[in-house]
Coordinates of C-alpha atoms in Angstrom, one line a residue:
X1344 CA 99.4 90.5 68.7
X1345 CA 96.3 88.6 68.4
X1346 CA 93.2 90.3 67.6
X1347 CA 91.5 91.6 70.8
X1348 CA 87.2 90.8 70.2
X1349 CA 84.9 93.2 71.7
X1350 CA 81.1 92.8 72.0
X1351 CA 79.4 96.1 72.4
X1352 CA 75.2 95.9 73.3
X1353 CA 73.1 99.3 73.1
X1354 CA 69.4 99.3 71.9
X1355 CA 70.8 102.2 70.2
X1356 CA 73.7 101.0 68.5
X1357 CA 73.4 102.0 64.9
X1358 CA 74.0 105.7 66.8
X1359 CA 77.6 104.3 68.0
X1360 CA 78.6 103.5 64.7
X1361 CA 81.3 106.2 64.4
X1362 CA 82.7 104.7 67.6
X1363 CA 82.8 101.4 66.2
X1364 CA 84.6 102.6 63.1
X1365 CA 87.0 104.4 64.9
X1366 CA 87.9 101.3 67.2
X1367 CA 88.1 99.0 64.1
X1368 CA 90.3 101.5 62.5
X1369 CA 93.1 100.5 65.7
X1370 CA 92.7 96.6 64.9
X1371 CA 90.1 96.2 67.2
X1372 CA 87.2 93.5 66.4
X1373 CA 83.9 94.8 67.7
X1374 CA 80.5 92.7 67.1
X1375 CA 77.2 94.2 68.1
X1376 CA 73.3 93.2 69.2
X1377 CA 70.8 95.4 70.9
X1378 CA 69.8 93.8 74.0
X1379 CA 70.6 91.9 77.3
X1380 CA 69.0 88.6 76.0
X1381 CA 71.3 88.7 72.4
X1382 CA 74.1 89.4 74.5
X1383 CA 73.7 86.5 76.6
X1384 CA 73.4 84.2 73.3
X1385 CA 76.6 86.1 71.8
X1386 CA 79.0 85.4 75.1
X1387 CA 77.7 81.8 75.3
X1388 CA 78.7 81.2 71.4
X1389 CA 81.9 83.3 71.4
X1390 CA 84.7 84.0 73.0
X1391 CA 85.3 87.7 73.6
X1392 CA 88.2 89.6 75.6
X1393 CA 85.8 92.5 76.9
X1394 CA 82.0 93.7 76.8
X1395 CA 81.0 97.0 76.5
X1396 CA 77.2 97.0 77.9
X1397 CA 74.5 99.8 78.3
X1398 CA 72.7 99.8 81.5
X1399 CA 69.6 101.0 80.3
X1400 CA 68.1 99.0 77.1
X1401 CA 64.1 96.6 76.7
X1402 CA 63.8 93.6 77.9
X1403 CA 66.6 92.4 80.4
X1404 CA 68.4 95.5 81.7
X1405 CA 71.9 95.8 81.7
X1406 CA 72.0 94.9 85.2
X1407 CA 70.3 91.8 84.8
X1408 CA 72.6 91.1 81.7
X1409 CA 75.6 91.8 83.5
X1410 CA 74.7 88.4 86.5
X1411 CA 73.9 86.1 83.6
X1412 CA 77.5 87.0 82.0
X1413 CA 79.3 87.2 85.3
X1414 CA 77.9 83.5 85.8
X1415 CA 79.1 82.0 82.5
X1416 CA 81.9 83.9 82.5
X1417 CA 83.2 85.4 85.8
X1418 CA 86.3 86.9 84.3
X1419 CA 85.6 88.5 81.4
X1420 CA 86.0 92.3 81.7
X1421 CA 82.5 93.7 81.6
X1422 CA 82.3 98.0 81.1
X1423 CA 79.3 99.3 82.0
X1424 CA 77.8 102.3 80.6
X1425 CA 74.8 104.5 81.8
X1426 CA 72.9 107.4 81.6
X1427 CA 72.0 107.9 85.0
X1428 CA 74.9 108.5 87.6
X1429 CA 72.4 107.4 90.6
X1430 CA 74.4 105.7 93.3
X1431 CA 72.4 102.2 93.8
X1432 CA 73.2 101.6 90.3
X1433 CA 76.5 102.3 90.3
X1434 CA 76.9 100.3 93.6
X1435 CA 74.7 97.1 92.0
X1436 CA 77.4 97.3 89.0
X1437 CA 80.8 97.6 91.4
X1438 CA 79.5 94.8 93.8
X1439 CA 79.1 93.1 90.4
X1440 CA 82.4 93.1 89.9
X1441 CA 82.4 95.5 86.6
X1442 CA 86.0 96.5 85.2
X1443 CA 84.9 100.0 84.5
X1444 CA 81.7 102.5 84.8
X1445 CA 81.4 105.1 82.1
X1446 CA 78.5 107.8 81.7
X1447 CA 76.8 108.5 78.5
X1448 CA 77.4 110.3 76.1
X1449 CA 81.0 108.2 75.8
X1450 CA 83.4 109.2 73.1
X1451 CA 85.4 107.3 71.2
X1452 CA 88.6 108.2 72.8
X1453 CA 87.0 107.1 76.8
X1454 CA 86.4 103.7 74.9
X1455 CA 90.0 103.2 73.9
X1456 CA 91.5 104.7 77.4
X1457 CA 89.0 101.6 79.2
X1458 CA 90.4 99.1 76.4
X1459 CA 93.8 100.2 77.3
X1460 CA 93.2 100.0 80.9
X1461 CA 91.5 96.8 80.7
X1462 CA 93.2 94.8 78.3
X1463 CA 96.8 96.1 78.2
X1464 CA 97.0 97.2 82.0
X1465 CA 99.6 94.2 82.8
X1466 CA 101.6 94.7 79.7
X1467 CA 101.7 99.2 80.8
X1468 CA 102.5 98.0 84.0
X1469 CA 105.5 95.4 83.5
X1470 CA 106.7 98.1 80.8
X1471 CA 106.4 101.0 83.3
X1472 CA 107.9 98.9 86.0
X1473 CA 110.7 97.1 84.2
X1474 CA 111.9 101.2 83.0
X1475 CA 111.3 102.8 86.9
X1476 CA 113.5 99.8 88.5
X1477 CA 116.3 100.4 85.6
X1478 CA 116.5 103.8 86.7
X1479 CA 116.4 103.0 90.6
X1480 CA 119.3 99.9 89.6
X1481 CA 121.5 102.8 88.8
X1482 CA 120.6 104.8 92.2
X1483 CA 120.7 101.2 94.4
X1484 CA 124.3 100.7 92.5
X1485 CA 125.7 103.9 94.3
X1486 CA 124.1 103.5 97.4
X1487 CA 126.0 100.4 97.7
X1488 CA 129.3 102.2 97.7
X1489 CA 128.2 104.9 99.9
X1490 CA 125.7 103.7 102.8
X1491 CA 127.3 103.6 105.8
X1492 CA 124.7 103.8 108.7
X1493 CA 122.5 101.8 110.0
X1494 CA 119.5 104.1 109.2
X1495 CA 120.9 104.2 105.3
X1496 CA 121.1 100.3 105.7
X1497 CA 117.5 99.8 106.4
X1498 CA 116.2 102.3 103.8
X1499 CA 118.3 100.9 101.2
X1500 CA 116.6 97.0 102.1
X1501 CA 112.9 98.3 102.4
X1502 CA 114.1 99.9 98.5
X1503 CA 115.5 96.0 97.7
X1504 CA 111.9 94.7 99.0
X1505 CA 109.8 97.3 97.2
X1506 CA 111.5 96.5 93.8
X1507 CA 111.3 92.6 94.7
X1508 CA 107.6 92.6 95.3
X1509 CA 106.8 95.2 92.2
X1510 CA 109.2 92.6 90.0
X1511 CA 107.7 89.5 90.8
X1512 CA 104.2 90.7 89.8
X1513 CA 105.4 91.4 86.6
X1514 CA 106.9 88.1 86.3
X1515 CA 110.1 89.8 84.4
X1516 CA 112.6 86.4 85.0
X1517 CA 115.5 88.8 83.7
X1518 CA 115.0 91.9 86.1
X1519 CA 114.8 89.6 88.9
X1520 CA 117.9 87.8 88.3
X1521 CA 119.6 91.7 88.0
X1522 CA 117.5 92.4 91.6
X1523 CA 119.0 88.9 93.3
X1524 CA 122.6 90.0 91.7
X1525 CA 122.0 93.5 93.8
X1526 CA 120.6 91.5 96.7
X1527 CA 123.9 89.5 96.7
X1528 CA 125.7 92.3 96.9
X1529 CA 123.7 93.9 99.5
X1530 CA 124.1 91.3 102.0
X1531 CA 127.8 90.9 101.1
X1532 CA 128.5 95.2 101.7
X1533 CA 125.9 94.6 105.0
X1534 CA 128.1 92.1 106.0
X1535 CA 131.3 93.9 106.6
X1536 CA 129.3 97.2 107.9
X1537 CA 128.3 94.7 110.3
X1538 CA 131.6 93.4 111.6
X1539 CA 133.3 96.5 111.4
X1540 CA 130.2 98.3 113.4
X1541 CA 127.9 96.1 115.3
X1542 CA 130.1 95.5 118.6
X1543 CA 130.4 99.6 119.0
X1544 CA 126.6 100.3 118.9
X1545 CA 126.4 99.3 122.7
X1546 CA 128.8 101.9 124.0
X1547 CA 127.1 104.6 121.3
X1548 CA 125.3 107.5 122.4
X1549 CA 123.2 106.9 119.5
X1550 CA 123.0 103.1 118.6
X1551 CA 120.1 101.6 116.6
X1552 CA 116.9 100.3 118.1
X1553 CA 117.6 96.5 119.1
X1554 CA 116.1 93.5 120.6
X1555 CA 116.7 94.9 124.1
X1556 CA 115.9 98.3 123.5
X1557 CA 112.6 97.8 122.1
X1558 CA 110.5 97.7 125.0
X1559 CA 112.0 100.7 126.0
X1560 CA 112.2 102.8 122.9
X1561 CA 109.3 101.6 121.1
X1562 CA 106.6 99.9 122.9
X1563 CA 106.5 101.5 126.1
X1564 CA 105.7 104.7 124.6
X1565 CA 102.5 103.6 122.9
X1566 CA 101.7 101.8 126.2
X1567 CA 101.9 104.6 127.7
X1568 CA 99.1 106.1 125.7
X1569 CA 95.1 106.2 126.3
X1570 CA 93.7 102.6 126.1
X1571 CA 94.7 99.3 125.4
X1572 CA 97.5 98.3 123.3
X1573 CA 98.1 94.3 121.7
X1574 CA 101.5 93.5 121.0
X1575 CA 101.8 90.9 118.5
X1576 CA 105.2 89.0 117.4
X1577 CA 105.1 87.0 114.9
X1578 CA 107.9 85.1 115.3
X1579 CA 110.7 84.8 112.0
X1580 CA 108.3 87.7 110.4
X1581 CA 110.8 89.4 107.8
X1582 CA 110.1 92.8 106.2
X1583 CA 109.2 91.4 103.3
X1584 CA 106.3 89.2 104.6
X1585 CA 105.1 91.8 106.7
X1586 CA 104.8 93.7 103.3
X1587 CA 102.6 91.3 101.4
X1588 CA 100.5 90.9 105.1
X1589 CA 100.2 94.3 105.6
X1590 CA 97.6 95.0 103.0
X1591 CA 95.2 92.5 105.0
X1592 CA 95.7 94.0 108.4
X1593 CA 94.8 97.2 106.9
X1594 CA 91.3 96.1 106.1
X1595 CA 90.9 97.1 109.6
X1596 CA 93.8 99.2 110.9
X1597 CA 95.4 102.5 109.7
X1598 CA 99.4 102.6 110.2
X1599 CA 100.5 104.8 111.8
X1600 CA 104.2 104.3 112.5
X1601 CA 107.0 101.7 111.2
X1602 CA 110.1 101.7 112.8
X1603 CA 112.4 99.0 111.3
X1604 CA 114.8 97.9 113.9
X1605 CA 118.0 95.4 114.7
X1606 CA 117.7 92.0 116.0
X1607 CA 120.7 91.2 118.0
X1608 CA 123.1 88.3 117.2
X1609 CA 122.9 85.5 116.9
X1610 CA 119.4 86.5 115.4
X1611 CA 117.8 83.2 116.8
X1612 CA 114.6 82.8 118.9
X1613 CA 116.3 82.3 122.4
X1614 CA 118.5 85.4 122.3
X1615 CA 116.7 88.1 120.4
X1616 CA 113.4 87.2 122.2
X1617 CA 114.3 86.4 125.6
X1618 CA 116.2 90.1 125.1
X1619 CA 112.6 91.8 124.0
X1620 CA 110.7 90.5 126.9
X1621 CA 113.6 90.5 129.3
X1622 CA 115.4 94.2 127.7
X1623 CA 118.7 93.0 128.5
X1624 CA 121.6 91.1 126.5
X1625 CA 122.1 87.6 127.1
X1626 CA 125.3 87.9 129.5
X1627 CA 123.3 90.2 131.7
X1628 CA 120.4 87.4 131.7
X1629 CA 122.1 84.6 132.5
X1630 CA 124.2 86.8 134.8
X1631 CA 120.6 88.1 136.7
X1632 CA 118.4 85.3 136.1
X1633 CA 120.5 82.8 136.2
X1634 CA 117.4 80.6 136.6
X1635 CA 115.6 81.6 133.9
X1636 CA 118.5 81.3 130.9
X1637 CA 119.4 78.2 129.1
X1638 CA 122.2 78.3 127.4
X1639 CA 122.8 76.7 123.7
X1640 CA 124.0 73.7 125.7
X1641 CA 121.5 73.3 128.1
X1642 CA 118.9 70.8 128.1
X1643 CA 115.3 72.1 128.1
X1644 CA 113.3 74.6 126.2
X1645 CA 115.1 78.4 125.7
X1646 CA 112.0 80.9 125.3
X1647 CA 110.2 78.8 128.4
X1648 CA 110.5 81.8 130.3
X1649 CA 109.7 85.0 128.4
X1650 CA 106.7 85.9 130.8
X1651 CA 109.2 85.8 133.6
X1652 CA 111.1 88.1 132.1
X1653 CA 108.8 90.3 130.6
X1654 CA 107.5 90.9 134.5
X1655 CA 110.8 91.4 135.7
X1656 CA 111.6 94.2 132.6
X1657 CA 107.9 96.1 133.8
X1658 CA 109.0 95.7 137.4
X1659 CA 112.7 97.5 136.6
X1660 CA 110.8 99.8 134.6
X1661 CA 108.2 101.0 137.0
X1662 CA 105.1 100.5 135.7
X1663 CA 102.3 99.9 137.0
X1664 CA 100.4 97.8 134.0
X1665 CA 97.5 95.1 134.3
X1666 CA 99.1 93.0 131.3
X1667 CA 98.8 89.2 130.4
X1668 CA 101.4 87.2 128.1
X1669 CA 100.3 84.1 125.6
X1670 CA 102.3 82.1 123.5
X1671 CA 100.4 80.4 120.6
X1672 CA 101.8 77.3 119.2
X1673 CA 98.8 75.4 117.3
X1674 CA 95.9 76.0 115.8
X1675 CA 93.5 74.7 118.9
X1676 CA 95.8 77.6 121.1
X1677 CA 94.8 79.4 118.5
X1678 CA 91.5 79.1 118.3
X1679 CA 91.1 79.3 121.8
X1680 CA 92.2 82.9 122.2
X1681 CA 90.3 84.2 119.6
X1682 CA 86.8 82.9 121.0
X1683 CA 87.9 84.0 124.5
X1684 CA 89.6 87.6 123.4
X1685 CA 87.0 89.9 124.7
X1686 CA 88.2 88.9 128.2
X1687 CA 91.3 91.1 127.6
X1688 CA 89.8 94.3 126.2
X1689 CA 90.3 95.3 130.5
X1690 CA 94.2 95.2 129.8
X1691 CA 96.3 98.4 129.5
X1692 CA 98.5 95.2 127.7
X1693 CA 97.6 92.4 126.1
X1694 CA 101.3 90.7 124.6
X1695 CA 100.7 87.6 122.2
X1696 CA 103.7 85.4 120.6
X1697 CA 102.4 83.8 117.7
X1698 CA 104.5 80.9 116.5
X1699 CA 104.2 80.1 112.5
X1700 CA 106.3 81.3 110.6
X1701 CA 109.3 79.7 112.1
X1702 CA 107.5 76.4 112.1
X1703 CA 106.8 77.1 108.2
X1704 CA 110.5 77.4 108.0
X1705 CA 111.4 74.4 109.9
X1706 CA 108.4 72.5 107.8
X1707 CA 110.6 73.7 104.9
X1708 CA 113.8 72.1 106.2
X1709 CA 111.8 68.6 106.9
X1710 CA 109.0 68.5 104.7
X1711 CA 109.4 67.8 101.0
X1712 CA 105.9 69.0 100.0
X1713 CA 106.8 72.2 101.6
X1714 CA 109.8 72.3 99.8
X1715 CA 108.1 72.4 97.1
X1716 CA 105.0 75.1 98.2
X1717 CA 108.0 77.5 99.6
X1718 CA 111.2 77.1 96.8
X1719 CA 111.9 80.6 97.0
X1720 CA 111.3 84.2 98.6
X1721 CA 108.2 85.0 96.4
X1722 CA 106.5 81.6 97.1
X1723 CA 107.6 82.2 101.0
X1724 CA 105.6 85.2 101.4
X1725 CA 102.7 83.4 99.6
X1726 CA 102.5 80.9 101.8
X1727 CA 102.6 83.2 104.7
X1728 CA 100.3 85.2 103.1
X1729 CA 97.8 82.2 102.8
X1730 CA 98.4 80.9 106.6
X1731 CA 97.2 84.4 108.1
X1732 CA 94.1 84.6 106.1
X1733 CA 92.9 81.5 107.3
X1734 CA 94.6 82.0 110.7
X1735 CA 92.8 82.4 114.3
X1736 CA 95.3 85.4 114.6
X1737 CA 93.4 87.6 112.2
X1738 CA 90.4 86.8 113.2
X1739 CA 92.1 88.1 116.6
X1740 CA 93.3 91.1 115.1
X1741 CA 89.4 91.5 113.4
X1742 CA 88.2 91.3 117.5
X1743 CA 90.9 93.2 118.6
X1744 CA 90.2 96.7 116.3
X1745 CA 86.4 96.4 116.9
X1746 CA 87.5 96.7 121.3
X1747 CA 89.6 99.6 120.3
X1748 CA 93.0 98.1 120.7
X1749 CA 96.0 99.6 119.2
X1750 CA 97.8 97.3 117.6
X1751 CA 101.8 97.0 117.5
X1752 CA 103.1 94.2 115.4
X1753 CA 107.1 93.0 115.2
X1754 CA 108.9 90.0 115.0
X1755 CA 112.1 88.5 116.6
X1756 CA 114.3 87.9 113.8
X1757 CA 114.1 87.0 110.0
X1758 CA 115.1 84.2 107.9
X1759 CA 117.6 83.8 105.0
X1760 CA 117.1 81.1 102.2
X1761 CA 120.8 79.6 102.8
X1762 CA 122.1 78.1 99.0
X1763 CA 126.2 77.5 100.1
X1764 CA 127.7 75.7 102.4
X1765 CA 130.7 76.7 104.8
X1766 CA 132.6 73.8 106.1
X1767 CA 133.6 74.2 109.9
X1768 CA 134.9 71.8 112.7
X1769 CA 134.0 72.1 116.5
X1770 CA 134.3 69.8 119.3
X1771 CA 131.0 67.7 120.9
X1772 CA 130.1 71.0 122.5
X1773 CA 129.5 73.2 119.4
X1774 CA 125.8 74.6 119.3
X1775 CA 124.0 72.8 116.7
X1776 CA 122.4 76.1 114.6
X1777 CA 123.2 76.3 111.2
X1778 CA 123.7 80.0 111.0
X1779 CA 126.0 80.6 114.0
X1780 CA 128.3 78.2 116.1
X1781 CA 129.0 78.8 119.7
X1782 CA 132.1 76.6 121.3
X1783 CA 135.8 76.0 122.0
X1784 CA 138.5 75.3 119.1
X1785 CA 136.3 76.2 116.2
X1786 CA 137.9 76.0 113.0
X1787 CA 136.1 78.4 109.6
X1788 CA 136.8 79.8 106.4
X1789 CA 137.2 83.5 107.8
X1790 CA 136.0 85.1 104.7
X1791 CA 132.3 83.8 105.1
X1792 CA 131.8 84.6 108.9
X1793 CA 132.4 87.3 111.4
X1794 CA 134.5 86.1 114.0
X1795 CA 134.0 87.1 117.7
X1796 CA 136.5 85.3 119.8
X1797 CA 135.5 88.0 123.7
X1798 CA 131.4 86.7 123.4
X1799 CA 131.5 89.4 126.0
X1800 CA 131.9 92.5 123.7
X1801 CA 129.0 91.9 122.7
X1802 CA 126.8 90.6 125.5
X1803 CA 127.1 87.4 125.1
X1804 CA 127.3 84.5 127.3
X1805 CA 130.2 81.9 127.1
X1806 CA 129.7 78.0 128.0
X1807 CA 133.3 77.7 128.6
X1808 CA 136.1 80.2 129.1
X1809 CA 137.9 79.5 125.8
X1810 CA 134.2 79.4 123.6
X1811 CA 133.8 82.0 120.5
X1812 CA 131.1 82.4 118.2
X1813 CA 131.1 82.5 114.7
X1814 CA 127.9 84.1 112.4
X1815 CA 127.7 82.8 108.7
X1816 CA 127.1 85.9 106.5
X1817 CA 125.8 86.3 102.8
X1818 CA 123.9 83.2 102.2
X1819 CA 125.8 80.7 103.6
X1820 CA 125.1 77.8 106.4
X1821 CA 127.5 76.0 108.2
X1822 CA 128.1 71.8 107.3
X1823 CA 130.4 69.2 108.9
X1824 CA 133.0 68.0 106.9
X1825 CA 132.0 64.3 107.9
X1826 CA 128.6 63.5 106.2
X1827 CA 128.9 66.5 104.1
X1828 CA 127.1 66.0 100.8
X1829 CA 124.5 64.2 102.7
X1830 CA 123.7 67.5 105.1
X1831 CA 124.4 69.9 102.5
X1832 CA 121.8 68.4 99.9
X1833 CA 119.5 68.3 103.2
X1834 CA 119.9 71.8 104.3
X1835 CA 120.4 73.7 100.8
X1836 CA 117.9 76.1 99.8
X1837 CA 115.9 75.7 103.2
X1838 CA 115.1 78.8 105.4
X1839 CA 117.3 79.3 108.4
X1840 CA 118.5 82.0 111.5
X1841 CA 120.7 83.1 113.2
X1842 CA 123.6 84.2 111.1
X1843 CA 123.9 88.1 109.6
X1844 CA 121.9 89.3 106.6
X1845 CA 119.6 91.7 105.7
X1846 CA 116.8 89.7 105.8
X1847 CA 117.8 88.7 109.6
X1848 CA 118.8 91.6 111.4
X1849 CA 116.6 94.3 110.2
X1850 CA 112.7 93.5 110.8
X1851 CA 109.6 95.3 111.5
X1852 CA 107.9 97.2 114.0
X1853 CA 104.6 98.9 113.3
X1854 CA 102.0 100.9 115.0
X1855 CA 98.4 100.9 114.0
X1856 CA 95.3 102.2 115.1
X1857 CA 91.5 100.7 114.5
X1858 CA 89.4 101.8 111.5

């Protein structure tokens, strides 16, 4: 280990000389002057891994020392230490950005436990982390073999995503290749609870919240409540980038409540959010608004009508709501509803569709330089990260907490970085998704899809009386044997929907309330 260099500035230093001794004794180098203006000089001529500096000295004070070092060097750890515990300074030297505050008289063992904290808090961290997830490996392993609800299911994936995030800031290469092994496995297990379960949940007395449900069993309840409520979905919004946004939104929000729940299949825009806003399965809305569904074969936009049906699901539902629906697609949209948002702080319900993360995704599939900014899970949620910082929609959310609004945030479906291809032949009616097939005649390798040859067992509409569908599990996407290497270099490693994985099916819902 390289020698870590310390520069330590008291007026009274020659009194710290027992702490110096005793940090030198542990390898530490620690070079000394008496005041702000020597320390100064000393950080412009050397390089130093941490400064230990006294508040109070002639000349310059430590406060003033501290700005002059911040500006050559903004991050290099500075400790400050003080005989006075007032609050402004305290305050001046947090705002400064200082790594650590300590009151005189310090001993020598507070020095090492700021050193240690300082200087060795990534190397604790990764060690501490690295032993916790080999423990938890062991737990996740027999979970595997025993889950066996769909509850179970999504408390074993939030585990997967808390142990992926806590991993990848540690930047261990082998405990994430041992996590993506278990994720692997995951999705394969999740697979067949899927196909053996999914098409009894709608006859259960108990089934699982799902896209047509959720009005029902999760927003109208909070609607219900004192105030005004704005319901955002982000569209393609998995868990795990609602985890890495989270943190943001709760600059100004408290959660409350998180509720994951199911998007239906196929989990693709036009049938799991047409069946939020309308609360029905797909058969039953092309069978009662025959006008307002498009099916996979129609020409036309398929989520053209979501305020339609949203009106229709509050009419069947009996409510008696002043409520207004918008659909962002673009940044001028945007922008345009967050200079204009006080005019809805007069809504019991204000419902807002934001469109970006599925046109990150797409971007993905067409765009090489976003190839290259999103090449896996952990750049993914950077980049989404990045977008809603900068995005009119927290500046909405920002408007929206200081009018009081509770705030419920979801998604339609999630997205699954697809890596190997699964040849299948249709005729010239086949849907064109990547992630499930809809048509007559379809021919599959049965081990890498679940198979639904009645659409109607589970709600879903058929084009043609013979048609069947057919949902890529695991990480597969489905390719054309004509033109195949061409489409399968094309559409490897790119973000898709529609098929069955974790990362799909089971998304967020949240509940928060203003600050």
């Amino acid at each position: 280990m390289n020698e870590i260099k310390i520069l330590w500035v008291d007026d009274e230093i020659d009194l710290l000389k027992p702490h110096i001794l005793f940090l030198e004794k542990k390898q530490y180098a620690v070079d000394t002057c008496k005041s702000g203006t020597e320390a100064i000089e000393a950080v412009d001529d050397k390089n130093y891994d941490i400064v230990f500096l006294d508040e109070n000295m002639p000349g310059i004070s430590g406060l003033e020392a501290l700005s002059e070092i911040k500006t050559k060097k903004p991050n290099l750890p500075v400790v400050m230490i003080t005989k006075s515990e007032e609050e402004y300074i305290m305050e001046e030297a947090i705002g400064s950005k200082i790594a650590d505050y300590l009151i005189k008289p310090v001993n020598p063992h507070q020095i090492l436990l700021s050193l240690k904290k300082n200087l060795d808090h990534s190397r604790l961290i990764s060690e501490k982390t690295t032993s916790s997830y080999q423990q938890e490996f062991r737990k996740i392993a027999m979970d595997l073999a025993m889950v066996n609800t769909y509850d179970e299911w999504a408390d074993l994936y939030q585990k997967l995503i808390y142990w992926e995030i806590a991993l990848e800031e540690i930047e261990d290469a082998g405990m994430m290749e041992i996590l993506e092994s278990q994720k692997t496995e995951a999705n394969s297990q999740f697979g067949k609870f899927i196909e053996k379960n999914y098409k009894d949940w709608f006859d259960s007395d108990e089934p699982p919240t799902m896209s047509h449900t959720l009005f029902k069993d999760l927003i109208l309840p909070e609607v219900k409540k004192e105030g005004p409520v704005l319901l955002v979905v982000i569209d393609n919004l998995r868990f795990d980038q609602w985890r890495v946004l989270e943190k943001t939104v709760g600059t100004y929000y408290r959660k409350t409540k998180e509720a994951p729940y199911y998007s239906i299949l196929p989990t693709a825009t036009q049938y799991a959010r047409n069946a939020i806003f309308s609360g029905l399965m797909p058969s039953e809305m092309e069978r009662l608004y025959p006008e307002l569904w498009k099916n996979d074969t129609d020409e036309g936009g398929k989520n053209l009508n979501e305020e339609a049906f949203l009106r229709n699901q509050i009419r069947r539902l009996g409510l008696d709501l002043k409520w207004e629906y918008h659909k962002i697609s673009s940044l001028k949209s945007g922008r345009h509803l967050a200079s204009n948002f006080a005019s809805q702080q007069n809504n019991d319900l204000t419902v807002l569709v934001y469109n970006f993360v599925d046109m990150l995704s797409h971007s993905k599939t067409e765009m090489e330089v976003v190839k290259e900014l999103a090449s896996n899970d952990k750049a993914y949620r950077s980049l989404t990260l990045s977008w809603f910082k900068n995005s009119p929609l927290l500046e909405i959310i920002q408007q929206a907490q200081r009018l009081g609004f509770r705030l419920l945030i979801t998604t339609d479906h999630g997205t699954i970085n697809v890596k190997n291809p699964s040849k299948v032949v249709g005729d010239r009616d086949t849907s064109l998704n990547l992630r499930y097939k809809t048509g007559r005649s379809l021919t599959f390798e049965e081990k890498e899809v679940y198979a639904v040859k009645r659409p109607k067992d589970i709600y879903l509409p058929t084009i043609n009386v013979s048609s069947s569908y057919i949902f890529a599990r695991n990480e597969f996407f489905f390719a054309y044997p004509n033109n195949y290497n061409h489409y399968v270099s094309y559409y490897k490693n790119t973000y898709q929907h529609g098929g069955i994985s974790l990362e799909e099916m089971i998304i967020p819902f949240a509940v928060l309330e203003p600050r």
